[in-house]
Amino acid sequence: MKALMMLVISLTLLSGSAQAYRESNGGKGVLTDRGVVLLDLFEAGVELPFFGGSYSEKTYWDLRVNLPSDFPVGLIAQKMADIARFSPELHLLLMMSLNDLRWEFTRSELELTTDLEKLPAVDPAKLVQLAVRKKNQIFIHRPLWNILSLDQQAALTVHEMLYHHFDARSVSRVSLPVREFVGVLFSDRSYSQLIQDREFRHQWRKILLFTD
């Protein structure tokens, strides 16, 4: 079964030719025996992504209107509710940014971007580019998207929304803070710490909201 999964992924990657979407940054994935896993979750050791929020109807429909039709909007809305519990301000900024973002699928293989200031502890041959953002436009590799689980699709979407927010306000063009925070959001244990530990929450608010 594991060998079959790796074969399917390998054939998927060969289905498109490389295209130069190298500007800016994007979400990366890791080829594993369990399928393709978002790098953020792989680095955080998240095997079962956490979704805990009870979302509002408004949040759901704002996402439904602004995201492509086959995005797992229910799961994304749950995670946005988790973000709102951590920081209503960040939740509002992310929801407002939906009007600016444009999502586009491509069958062309995406080249790895160079925003990894800290190389992950993973075989480079198993690292794949799931999405690339050029300003407000996000290109997603359709063949890889199709074999992502729904929770991984949701995590990639949240990653891109957070990266857009962070990149627009930071002089740095590195992805580590966003990857680490996505790992926190989707880890049951780390998210509980985020909500319960005042100092931990304050540290992340400073990073993501650029406050003292």
Short mmCIF file of C-alpha atoms in Angstrom, two decimals:
data_model
loop_
_atom_site.label_atom_id
_atom_site.label_comp_id
_atom_site.label_asym_id
_atom_site.label_seq_id
_atom_site.Cartn_x
_atom_site.Cartn_y
_atom_site.Cartn_z
CA MET A 1 0.00 0.00 0.00
CA LYS A 2 2.83 2.39 0.90
CA ALA A 3 4.65 1.58 -2.33
CA LEU A 4 1.45 2.20 -4.28
CA MET A 5 0.97 5.60 -2.63
CA MET A 6 4.53 6.67 -3.48
CA LEU A 7 4.04 5.48 -7.07
CA VAL A 8 0.84 7.51 -7.45
CA ILE A 9 2.58 10.62 -6.12
CA SER A 10 5.58 10.13 -8.42
CA LEU A 11 3.36 9.76 -11.47
CA THR A 12 1.43 12.85 -10.42
CA LEU A 13 4.60 14.92 -10.34
CA LEU A 14 5.54 13.78 -13.83
CA SER A 15 2.20 14.85 -15.26
CA GLY A 16 3.16 18.52 -15.73
CA SER A 17 6.19 20.36 -17.05
CA ALA A 18 8.05 22.90 -14.91
CA GLN A 19 6.90 26.50 -15.16
CA ALA A 20 8.66 29.58 -13.79
CA TYR A 21 6.43 30.70 -10.93
CA ARG A 22 9.48 31.42 -8.77
CA GLU A 23 8.58 34.89 -7.50
CA SER A 24 7.72 35.24 -3.82
CA ASN A 25 6.84 32.12 -1.88
CA GLY A 26 4.37 29.35 -1.33
CA GLY A 27 3.37 26.23 0.52
CA LYS A 28 5.55 23.15 0.31
CA GLY A 29 4.70 19.53 0.91
CA VAL A 30 6.57 16.39 1.89
CA LEU A 31 6.09 13.02 0.22
CA THR A 32 5.42 10.47 2.96
CA ASP A 33 4.02 6.97 3.30
CA ARG A 34 0.76 8.64 4.38
CA GLY A 35 0.60 10.75 1.23
CA VAL A 36 1.55 14.40 0.77
CA VAL A 37 1.80 16.36 4.03
CA LEU A 38 2.10 20.14 4.29
CA LEU A 39 5.66 20.99 5.35
CA ASP A 40 4.36 23.08 8.26
CA LEU A 41 2.59 20.06 9.77
CA PHE A 42 5.43 17.68 8.96
CA GLU A 43 7.92 19.88 10.83
CA ALA A 44 5.55 20.18 13.79
CA GLY A 45 5.03 16.42 13.93
CA VAL A 46 1.28 16.77 13.37
CA GLU A 47 -0.18 13.47 12.18
CA LEU A 48 -3.85 14.21 12.84
CA PRO A 49 -4.62 17.90 12.18
CA PHE A 50 -6.75 19.55 14.86
CA PHE A 51 -10.00 21.36 14.01
CA GLY A 52 -11.85 22.64 17.04
CA GLY A 53 -13.77 25.77 16.17
CA SER A 54 -17.51 26.25 15.83
CA TYR A 55 -17.81 28.77 13.02
CA SER A 56 -20.42 31.38 12.20
CA GLU A 57 -22.60 31.26 9.12
CA LYS A 58 -21.07 34.56 7.98
CA THR A 59 -17.54 33.14 8.12
CA TYR A 60 -18.63 30.10 6.14
CA TRP A 61 -20.28 32.11 3.38
CA ASP A 62 -17.45 34.66 3.18
CA LEU A 63 -15.10 31.75 2.56
CA ARG A 64 -17.53 30.02 0.20
CA VAL A 65 -17.84 33.14 -1.96
CA ASN A 66 -14.12 33.93 -2.09
CA LEU A 67 -12.54 30.48 -2.41
CA PRO A 68 -12.71 28.02 -5.32
CA SER A 69 -15.69 25.69 -5.23
CA ASP A 70 -13.75 22.52 -4.39
CA PHE A 71 -11.96 23.94 -1.34
CA PRO A 72 -12.94 22.24 1.98
CA VAL A 73 -14.68 25.37 3.25
CA GLY A 74 -16.17 23.72 6.34
CA LEU A 75 -12.74 22.70 7.64
CA ILE A 76 -11.22 26.08 6.75
CA ALA A 77 -14.07 27.82 8.58
CA GLN A 78 -13.38 25.68 11.65
CA LYS A 79 -9.75 26.72 11.62
CA MET A 80 -10.69 30.37 11.15
CA ALA A 81 -12.83 30.01 14.28
CA ASP A 82 -9.76 28.65 16.09
CA ILE A 83 -7.82 31.71 14.91
CA ALA A 84 -10.62 34.01 16.10
CA ARG A 85 -10.40 32.47 19.55
CA PHE A 86 -6.67 33.21 19.60
CA SER A 87 -6.95 36.70 18.09
CA PRO A 88 -10.14 38.33 16.79
CA GLU A 89 -7.92 40.97 15.14
CA LEU A 90 -5.96 38.42 13.14
CA HIS A 91 -9.17 36.64 12.17
CA LEU A 92 -10.62 39.91 10.86
CA LEU A 93 -7.47 40.76 8.89
CA LEU A 94 -7.38 37.33 7.28
CA MET A 95 -11.05 37.41 6.35
CA MET A 96 -10.66 40.89 4.86
CA SER A 97 -7.68 39.71 2.80
CA LEU A 98 -9.90 37.18 1.01
CA ASN A 99 -11.11 39.97 -1.25
CA ASP A 100 -7.54 40.56 -2.44
CA LEU A 101 -6.46 36.99 -3.08
CA ARG A 102 -6.90 35.20 -6.39
CA TRP A 103 -6.58 31.42 -6.50
CA GLU A 104 -5.68 29.57 -9.69
CA PHE A 105 -4.99 25.91 -10.37
CA THR A 106 -2.22 24.88 -12.74
CA ARG A 107 -1.19 21.48 -14.04
CA SER A 108 2.36 22.68 -14.61
CA GLU A 109 4.81 21.51 -11.96
CA LEU A 110 5.86 24.35 -9.66
CA GLU A 111 9.56 24.84 -9.00
CA LEU A 112 10.65 24.96 -5.38
CA THR A 113 10.80 28.51 -4.07
CA THR A 114 13.81 29.78 -2.15
CA ASP A 115 12.12 31.15 0.97
CA LEU A 116 13.38 28.38 3.26
CA GLU A 117 15.82 30.23 5.52
CA LYS A 118 16.05 27.08 7.62
CA LEU A 119 16.29 23.84 5.70
CA PRO A 120 13.78 21.31 7.02
CA ALA A 121 14.96 17.94 8.29
CA VAL A 122 13.64 16.12 5.25
CA ASP A 123 15.12 14.47 2.18
CA PRO A 124 15.17 17.24 -0.48
CA ALA A 125 13.97 14.70 -3.04
CA LYS A 126 10.73 14.37 -1.05
CA LEU A 127 10.03 18.11 -0.96
CA VAL A 128 7.40 19.38 -3.43
CA GLN A 129 5.93 22.79 -4.18
CA LEU A 130 2.18 22.71 -3.62
CA ALA A 131 1.51 26.39 -4.24
CA VAL A 132 3.30 29.59 -5.21
CA ARG A 133 2.12 33.13 -4.56
CA LYS A 134 2.89 35.98 -6.92
CA LYS A 135 1.71 39.10 -5.13
CA ASN A 136 -2.03 38.48 -4.63
CA GLN A 137 -2.32 35.51 -6.97
CA ILE A 138 -1.84 32.00 -5.65
CA PHE A 139 -1.07 29.19 -8.09
CA ILE A 140 -1.84 25.69 -6.81
CA HIS A 141 -0.52 22.54 -8.44
CA ARG A 142 -3.77 20.79 -9.36
CA PRO A 143 -2.43 17.19 -9.56
CA LEU A 144 -0.94 17.42 -6.06
CA TRP A 145 -4.01 19.21 -4.70
CA ASN A 146 -6.17 16.35 -5.93
CA ILE A 147 -4.27 13.80 -3.84
CA LEU A 148 -4.07 15.92 -0.68
CA SER A 149 -6.46 14.89 2.07
CA LEU A 150 -9.14 17.45 2.91
CA ASP A 151 -7.43 18.44 6.16
CA GLN A 152 -4.14 18.99 4.30
CA GLN A 153 -5.98 21.11 1.71
CA ALA A 154 -7.42 23.19 4.55
CA ALA A 155 -3.98 23.56 6.15
CA LEU A 156 -2.45 24.69 2.84
CA THR A 157 -5.19 27.28 2.39
CA VAL A 158 -4.67 28.67 5.89
CA HIS A 159 -0.91 28.71 5.28
CA GLU A 160 -1.36 30.82 2.16
CA MET A 161 -3.75 33.24 3.87
CA LEU A 162 -1.37 33.68 6.81
CA TYR A 163 1.66 34.05 4.56
CA HIS A 164 -0.08 36.73 2.52
CA HIS A 165 -0.91 38.61 5.73
CA PHE A 166 2.61 38.22 7.16
CA ASP A 167 4.49 38.96 3.94
CA ALA A 168 2.55 42.17 3.29
CA ARG A 169 3.60 43.60 6.65
CA SER A 170 7.08 42.19 7.22
CA VAL A 171 10.40 43.30 5.75
CA SER A 172 11.44 39.65 5.89
CA ARG A 173 10.54 37.31 3.04
CA VAL A 174 11.10 34.11 4.97
CA SER A 175 8.50 31.50 5.76
CA LEU A 176 9.62 30.07 9.11
CA PRO A 177 7.31 32.10 11.42
CA VAL A 178 4.27 31.22 9.30
CA ARG A 179 5.18 27.54 9.07
CA GLU A 180 5.70 27.37 12.82
CA PHE A 181 2.39 29.09 13.57
CA VAL A 182 0.47 26.83 11.19
CA GLY A 183 2.04 23.90 13.03
CA VAL A 184 0.78 25.36 16.32
CA LEU A 185 -2.73 25.93 14.94
CA PHE A 186 -3.14 22.37 13.71
CA SER A 187 -1.64 20.65 16.75
CA ASP A 188 -4.17 19.87 19.48
CA ARG A 189 -1.54 20.18 22.22
CA SER A 190 0.13 23.33 20.87
CA TYR A 191 -3.19 25.05 20.19
CA SER A 192 -4.30 24.36 23.75
CA GLN A 193 -1.07 25.97 24.96
CA LEU A 194 -1.72 28.93 22.66
CA ILE A 195 -5.10 29.52 24.30
CA GLN A 196 -4.13 28.75 27.89
CA ASP A 197 -0.57 30.11 28.16
CA ARG A 198 -0.74 33.90 28.27
CA GLU A 199 2.96 34.43 27.52
CA PHE A 200 2.94 31.98 24.61
CA ARG A 201 -0.12 33.72 23.18
CA HIS A 202 1.47 37.15 23.63
CA GLN A 203 4.63 36.07 21.80
CA TRP A 204 2.63 34.94 18.77
CA ARG A 205 0.47 38.05 18.79
CA LYS A 206 3.64 40.16 18.63
CA ILE A 207 4.93 38.16 15.66
CA LEU A 208 1.70 38.07 13.68
CA LEU A 209 0.20 41.45 14.54
CA PHE A 210 3.54 43.31 14.73
CA THR A 211 2.78 44.74 18.17
CA ASP A 212 4.96 45.33 21.22
#
